[in-house]
Amino acid sequence: MLKIYLDWNIISYLKKEEYIDLRNYIAQIKEFFIFPYSRAHIQDLYQSKSPTNVVKFEKDLDTLTDICQTHLLEYNDSIDAPYPYECTPRQYIERESLTLQAYKSGFESISFTELIKSTMDATTFEGIRNYLLSIPIETPIENPNNGFLIQNLWDTIVFLLDNLSLMLKNKKLEVEVYKSLCKIEGESSIQKLQNISSSEIFDYLNNLSISRTNKNLTDTILDTLEKINGINSYNYFLAEYTTLAFCGYSRDKNRNILNIMTDALHAYYAMRCDVLVTKDDGMRKKAQAEFTRFNSPTKIITIEELRTFLENELYYQYNLDYIQHEVIPKYSKGEDRGDGKIAYKNVPSPIGGLFTNCIKIPEAPNALALKVNLAPNGYVYYTELKRFFNLLMEYVPNKQKVIFQKEVIDKFLTRNKEIILSIRIFFHFKKWKIELLADPESDVPLPMLIIRKKRKMVILLEKVISIFHH
């Protein structure tokens, strides 16, 4: 099933009267797709929470739950990637309550000077302070708070660290920082960035950085992360995304830094989905730059394109004529990898909402194999498998349902690979035989179909697709 990540602004728009038809349509077809949510959605939810808008908060939470159900995507440190969890938004909030409180309080203002004083004796502190005060910066920077010039290294450090929390909360201050950047770099240079394509922006910034500092921007980000947070895909993606924002690329008007960081988080999780839906042009352009950089095939669409996309996908995944005449002939040939090995081909849309690969078996020319390819998402939700087996269960004769539950569904749910690989069940048709088994090449429990032809493929496909389409 396709994973469709809705940016928070889409969740908000779906509450409006003008999008009620789209909201109702999603409710009708949401069993055919996965709409994951992430920590970024919860952060957006909490940014607007206050004692005076409890009703709005609950309505937003209900909307998020209704659409995304139990499909949580959360970063997993052990695999350095988002991982699927079964958890409702409200359950997630209850589970992460301390973390969410820390998230909100972590941006309170602090005094850098007082913090440093508390860690060393007065003599050492004054020595360090006087030394940094004596070092001028090459180009004085105007303090947007009071208009005074920041002329030495000490005042620069104090301003950046003392004002970080304010910059995370204050939209106007972020705008002023942007204006200061324009004064230093030049407005024309900042505007020139906007004409750089998403696929070329990082090359442009790297070359610009080398020409000014003799340092590659990407390497600088990596070095900084290694010293501070540690290098992983999560930290690196967020650092690159926020760097694009700070450089003024596809700048969002009146957006504060906290919103930019949350947008970066949304984009990171969307990168492990098939589709990102957003109405934010600034976020879209920066996300596309990151998707290109990480070689992610995630497609980005707008809310106006969403219904047509969903309708088309239902046709592509379940229409018998399209699958028979367009998908199977083209994608069941496989790709020759040499040494007599044939690679499975990815189909453009998952057959029956699940099978993303198909191939004719060389040693059995009248047989066709359908498989689930985890790439590029790298995961499946158990709800996807449950839905597939429930569809098959509807086709199983009543007297065999108990056996099917025991020998197929229950075995898959054990997650024990040895037990799972023992699964083998046949569906007999008048002219075809379909074998359902566990994919022996997959590291996670995934089903596989081997379709053996007796006479005509049309008859088989009518039977198979009818299972999914019913």
C-alpha angles and dihedrals in degrees: 000000000000116000110224116190115204115205113228092254088061091054088052094048092050089065091061123098093238091061098043092108091054091047090052092047092052088051089054097049104027091107088068094055140039118236105189125197128202143192087276090067090052091049090052089048093052096045090071097039117118137146089262099054104046091129092055091046092053092046091052091048091050091049091050091048094046093054103034098033109180098337106121122171113201132172112256113203095201093062096027092230142085113283130198120249131180104234136123118234091250092051089049091052091050092047094048099037095124092046092050091050089050088048091057097041094042091080097055115127117269132183110242091196093054091045092055092044090056092057100051142030121272096252094053092045093052091047093054092043094050091047093052092044089057093056111084122208116237095242119024114233124217113239104230089206096065109358093246119137119251103218109164139052096249094055090045092055093044092049095048096047099037092048099044092093091047092048088053091055107027116076093189093054092054088052091051091051088052090051090050089052089053091052091053099039098029127253093250091055091051091048090049088064091065091065094055113102120241090246093055105036097095092049088050093050092045092053091046091050092049092050092052104034107012086238128112110238094220092050090048091054091049093049091049093049092049091055097042116023106003126250118279134132092262097054094038095051093048092046092051094045094050090045089059089051095048090049088058096248112159087345119208112226115238093358117143124219093254090060091048091053091049090049088052089054091050090051092049093056092040088057088070093053132075097240137023116202115198139153092199109101093192093052091045094055095046092044091051090052090053094044089053091048092050093042090241117161092206109145120222120213137164129244089254090060096045102088094047089048092052093046092050092048092053088054094046094048101043110021109110098205093050093048093045099047104026110026108033099046093048103038104033092072094079126204124277109239093180131254089067093296120138121202122216115248123229112237116223093244127017111266108240087358092288118055112078100170133054134177140165110240108241095213091046108042093182093055130085127195125209119195142173115243113203093202131131097015095040095211147060130207119235087233087068092055093042091053092050092051092045089055090051090046089061089060095047114097112255094246090056099044094093091052092047091051091050101040099039117015098037092046092053091050092056090070086211105138095205091053093042093053089058090067114114125150132161131216110202121207130178093262104009142051123208121198118203115199142146115274104252092201097055123094091211127052105274130158125238131194126212111193116199118197123224096172124330129018091212092069092050095048091049088056096044096045091044088061091058096036097048 
